[in-house]
Tab-separated table of C-alpha atoms in Angstrom:
chain	number	residue	atom	x	y	z
O	1	ALA	CA	51.907	-28.864	64.801
O	2	THR	CA	53.660	-28.637	68.087
O	3	LYS	CA	57.278	-27.781	68.559
O	4	GLY	CA	59.517	-30.395	67.036
O	5	ASP	CA	56.792	-32.358	65.202
O	6	GLU	CA	58.148	-31.732	61.717
O	7	HIS	CA	61.616	-33.096	61.012
O	8	GLY	CA	63.645	-33.357	57.840
O	9	ASP	CA	62.742	-37.048	57.538
O	10	SER	CA	58.954	-36.516	57.485
O	11	SER	CA	56.987	-37.194	54.340
O	12	PRO	CA	55.808	-34.346	52.125
O	13	TYR	CA	52.228	-35.195	53.165
O	14	VAL	CA	53.036	-34.801	56.879
O	15	ALA	CA	55.011	-31.615	56.238
O	16	ALA	CA	52.202	-30.109	54.126
O	17	LYS	CA	49.580	-31.130	56.695
O	18	GLN	CA	51.519	-29.396	59.468
O	19	ARG	CA	52.278	-26.265	57.445
O	20	ALA	CA	48.905	-25.812	55.723
O	21	PRO	CA	47.006	-24.288	58.669
O	22	TRP	CA	49.662	-21.591	59.044
O	23	ILE	CA	49.642	-20.804	55.340
O	24	ILE	CA	45.824	-20.611	55.209
O	25	ILE	CA	45.677	-18.323	58.256
O	26	LEU	CA	48.358	-16.123	56.750
O	27	LEU	CA	46.590	-15.939	53.389
O	28	PHE	CA	43.736	-14.236	55.187
O	29	LEU	CA	46.074	-11.987	57.156
O	30	SER	CA	47.857	-11.046	53.911
O	31	MET	CA	44.605	-9.618	52.652
O	32	ILE	CA	45.235	-6.803	55.128
O	33	SER	CA	48.122	-5.667	52.916
O	34	GLY	CA	45.783	-5.587	49.929
O	35	GLY	CA	43.285	-3.683	52.023
O	36	LEU	CA	45.934	-1.116	52.914
O	37	ILE	CA	46.619	-0.508	49.259
O	38	SER	CA	42.883	0.065	48.730
O	39	VAL	CA	42.667	2.439	51.703
O	40	PHE	CA	45.556	4.504	50.335
O	41	GLU	CA	44.452	4.264	46.701
O	42	SER	CA	43.991	8.015	46.399
O	43	THR	CA	47.550	8.576	47.632
O	44	LEU	CA	48.859	6.165	45.009
O	45	ALA	CA	46.657	7.658	42.302
O	46	SER	CA	47.878	11.184	42.971
O	47	VAL	CA	51.555	10.178	42.768
O	48	VAL	CA	51.778	7.061	40.628
O	49	SER	CA	55.553	6.748	41.136
O	50	LEU	CA	54.841	5.737	44.755
O	51	ALA	CA	53.593	2.366	43.483
O	52	ALA	CA	57.025	1.573	42.054
O	53	PHE	CA	58.507	1.399	45.553
O	54	ILE	CA	55.984	-0.988	47.140
O	55	PRO	CA	58.054	-4.090	46.249
O	56	LEU	CA	61.205	-2.403	47.589
O	57	ILE	CA	59.588	-1.604	50.943
O	58	MET	CA	58.183	-5.113	51.270
O	59	ALA	CA	61.443	-6.802	50.219
O	60	ALA	CA	63.547	-4.762	52.647
O	61	ALA	CA	61.201	-5.610	55.510
O	62	GLY	CA	61.150	-9.265	54.543
O	63	ASN	CA	64.916	-9.529	54.188
O	64	VAL	CA	65.639	-7.974	57.564
O	65	GLY	CA	62.892	-9.977	59.258
O	66	THR	CA	64.337	-13.185	57.817
O	67	GLN	CA	67.829	-12.283	59.026
O	68	SER	CA	66.515	-11.521	62.515
O	69	LEU	CA	64.579	-14.790	62.502
O	70	ALA	CA	67.731	-16.738	61.624
O	71	VAL	CA	69.688	-15.037	64.404
O	72	SER	CA	66.852	-15.608	66.855
O	73	LEU	CA	66.552	-19.310	66.003
O	74	ARG	CA	70.319	-19.716	66.253
O	75	ASN	CA	70.265	-18.056	69.670
O	76	MET	CA	67.429	-20.337	70.801
O	77	ASN	CA	69.508	-23.375	69.878
O	78	ASP	CA	72.706	-22.046	71.431
O	79	GLU	CA	72.945	-23.421	74.969
O	80	ASP	CA	75.263	-20.577	76.023
O	81	ASP	CA	72.505	-18.032	75.404
O	82	ASP	CA	69.910	-19.605	77.703
O	83	GLU	CA	70.393	-16.814	80.228
O	84	THR	CA	70.108	-14.065	77.616
O	85	ASP	CA	67.152	-11.857	78.420
O	86	LEU	CA	64.615	-11.337	75.617
O	87	LYS	CA	64.579	-7.601	76.358
O	88	GLU	CA	68.333	-7.445	75.825
O	89	VAL	CA	68.095	-9.388	72.566
O	90	LEU	CA	65.237	-7.163	71.330
O	91	PHE	CA	67.127	-4.010	72.280
O	92	ASN	CA	70.252	-5.210	70.462
O	93	GLU	CA	68.237	-6.177	67.410
O	94	ALA	CA	66.471	-2.791	67.455
O	95	LYS	CA	69.876	-1.076	67.538
O	96	THR	CA	70.990	-3.262	64.639
O	97	GLY	CA	67.781	-2.277	62.836
O	98	VAL	CA	68.528	1.422	63.403
O	99	LEU	CA	71.999	1.005	61.911
O	100	LEU	CA	70.812	-1.103	58.965
O	101	GLY	CA	67.809	1.153	58.426
O	102	GLY	CA	69.951	4.278	58.550
O	103	VAL	CA	72.436	2.997	55.988
O	104	SER	CA	69.711	1.553	53.754
O	105	GLY	CA	67.545	4.666	54.038
O	106	ILE	CA	70.438	6.907	53.022
O	107	VAL	CA	71.401	4.669	50.097
O	108	VAL	CA	67.797	4.463	48.872
O	109	PHE	CA	67.351	8.221	49.336
O	110	GLY	CA	70.387	8.768	47.089
O	111	ILE	CA	69.250	6.315	44.434
O	112	VAL	CA	65.704	7.712	44.295
O	113	MET	CA	67.131	11.241	44.171
O	114	VAL	CA	69.336	10.347	41.191
O	115	LEU	CA	66.609	8.436	39.342
O	116	TYR	CA	63.615	10.688	40.053
O	117	GLN	CA	65.283	13.970	41.020
O	118	ASP	CA	62.594	14.552	43.616
O	119	TRP	CA	63.768	15.170	47.172
O	120	VAL	CA	60.302	14.652	48.722
O	121	LEU	CA	59.862	11.267	47.040
O	122	SER	CA	63.405	10.414	48.136
O	123	ILE	CA	62.571	11.345	51.742
O	124	ILE	CA	59.337	9.314	51.668
O	125	VAL	CA	61.069	6.181	50.400
O	126	GLY	CA	64.197	6.647	52.549
O	127	LEU	CA	62.245	7.186	55.775
O	128	SER	CA	59.943	4.278	54.949
O	129	ILE	CA	62.917	1.952	54.480
O	130	PHE	CA	64.489	3.259	57.710
O	131	PHE	CA	61.419	2.661	59.888
O	132	SER	CA	60.398	-0.577	58.159
O	133	ILE	CA	63.809	-2.103	58.770
O	134	ILE	CA	63.796	-1.178	62.449
O	135	ILE	CA	60.342	-2.677	62.989
O	136	SER	CA	61.214	-5.748	60.910
O	137	ALA	CA	64.313	-6.465	62.981
O	138	VAL	CA	62.273	-6.378	66.176
O	139	ILE	CA	59.393	-8.448	64.725
O	140	GLY	CA	61.862	-11.010	63.355
O	141	THR	CA	63.269	-11.442	66.852
O	142	LEU	CA	60.010	-11.346	68.791
O	143	ILE	CA	57.815	-13.718	66.748
O	144	PRO	CA	59.940	-16.880	67.218
O	145	ASP	CA	59.901	-16.338	70.979
O	146	ILE	CA	56.106	-15.964	70.964
O	147	ILE	CA	55.702	-19.049	68.752
O	148	VAL	CA	57.861	-21.126	71.129
O	149	LYS	CA	55.883	-19.892	74.146
O	150	LEU	CA	52.705	-21.036	72.364
O	151	LYS	CA	54.345	-24.490	71.974
O	152	PHE	CA	54.568	-24.415	68.178
O	153	ASP	CA	57.598	-25.127	66.020
O	154	PRO	CA	59.255	-21.750	65.318
O	155	ALA	CA	60.897	-23.104	62.163
O	156	VAL	CA	57.474	-23.755	60.591
O	157	ALA	CA	55.403	-20.849	61.883
O	158	SER	CA	57.807	-17.929	62.395
O	159	GLY	CA	58.880	-17.194	58.827
O	160	PRO	CA	55.403	-16.831	57.340
O	161	PHE	CA	54.170	-14.742	60.289
O	162	ILE	CA	57.196	-12.463	60.119
O	163	THR	CA	56.795	-11.977	56.374
O	164	THR	CA	53.092	-11.192	56.627
O	165	ILE	CA	53.420	-8.839	59.591
O	166	ASN	CA	56.445	-7.043	58.133
O	167	ASP	CA	54.820	-6.628	54.718
O	168	THR	CA	51.736	-5.126	56.316
O	169	LEU	CA	53.616	-2.850	58.705
O	170	GLY	CA	56.071	-1.801	55.990
O	171	LEU	CA	53.215	-0.788	53.703
O	172	LEU	CA	51.432	0.995	56.533
O	173	ILE	CA	54.576	2.980	57.371
O	174	TYR	CA	55.111	3.809	53.692
O	175	PHE	CA	51.559	4.966	53.101
O	176	ILE	CA	51.408	7.016	56.301
O	177	ILE	CA	54.646	8.821	55.439
O	178	ALA	CA	53.538	9.276	51.821
O	179	SER	CA	50.107	10.576	52.860
O	180	THR	CA	51.692	12.970	55.325
O	181	LEU	CA	54.150	14.416	52.788
O	182	ILE	CA	52.155	14.061	49.565
O	183	HIS	CA	51.178	17.734	49.574
O	184	LEU	CA	54.888	18.531	49.052
O	185	LEU	CA	55.195	16.336	45.939
């Protein structure tokens, strides 16, 4: 599907036909996330409570990526922002990600500390949320621009790519931090 091919008035068949290739490609890319879990299986096995936070890490990354996507698409459609430089937009979104990640990381650190009373686990989850949110904000801004440059409809392709990439990167960040600090748990 090229940019603008799918409109609200298209039939479900046309919409599904245009979306299906993206979904199939992303199903295969999503297997990377499953592969990451397998690679870090020993980390999860040694501290089972780490598994409880996988959905949290993935949801935080997805939520921020979706917000950044919405802002990015709005900016693309706003004629006043035509002169806005992508580097400036990315830098601003990264700064927003730092602020959101900082607040979220601190809140999650506190909640995990209260529930599990383990400062190392709290640091692992808090830092993972912090870094995942920063990366997700940037990815959510960058992907629509890339999709448009490739002449595809960013409304159809961006969301699934952002979700898949952010899930994978969020898990990778989480497992790297957990593996690095696991000896302290």
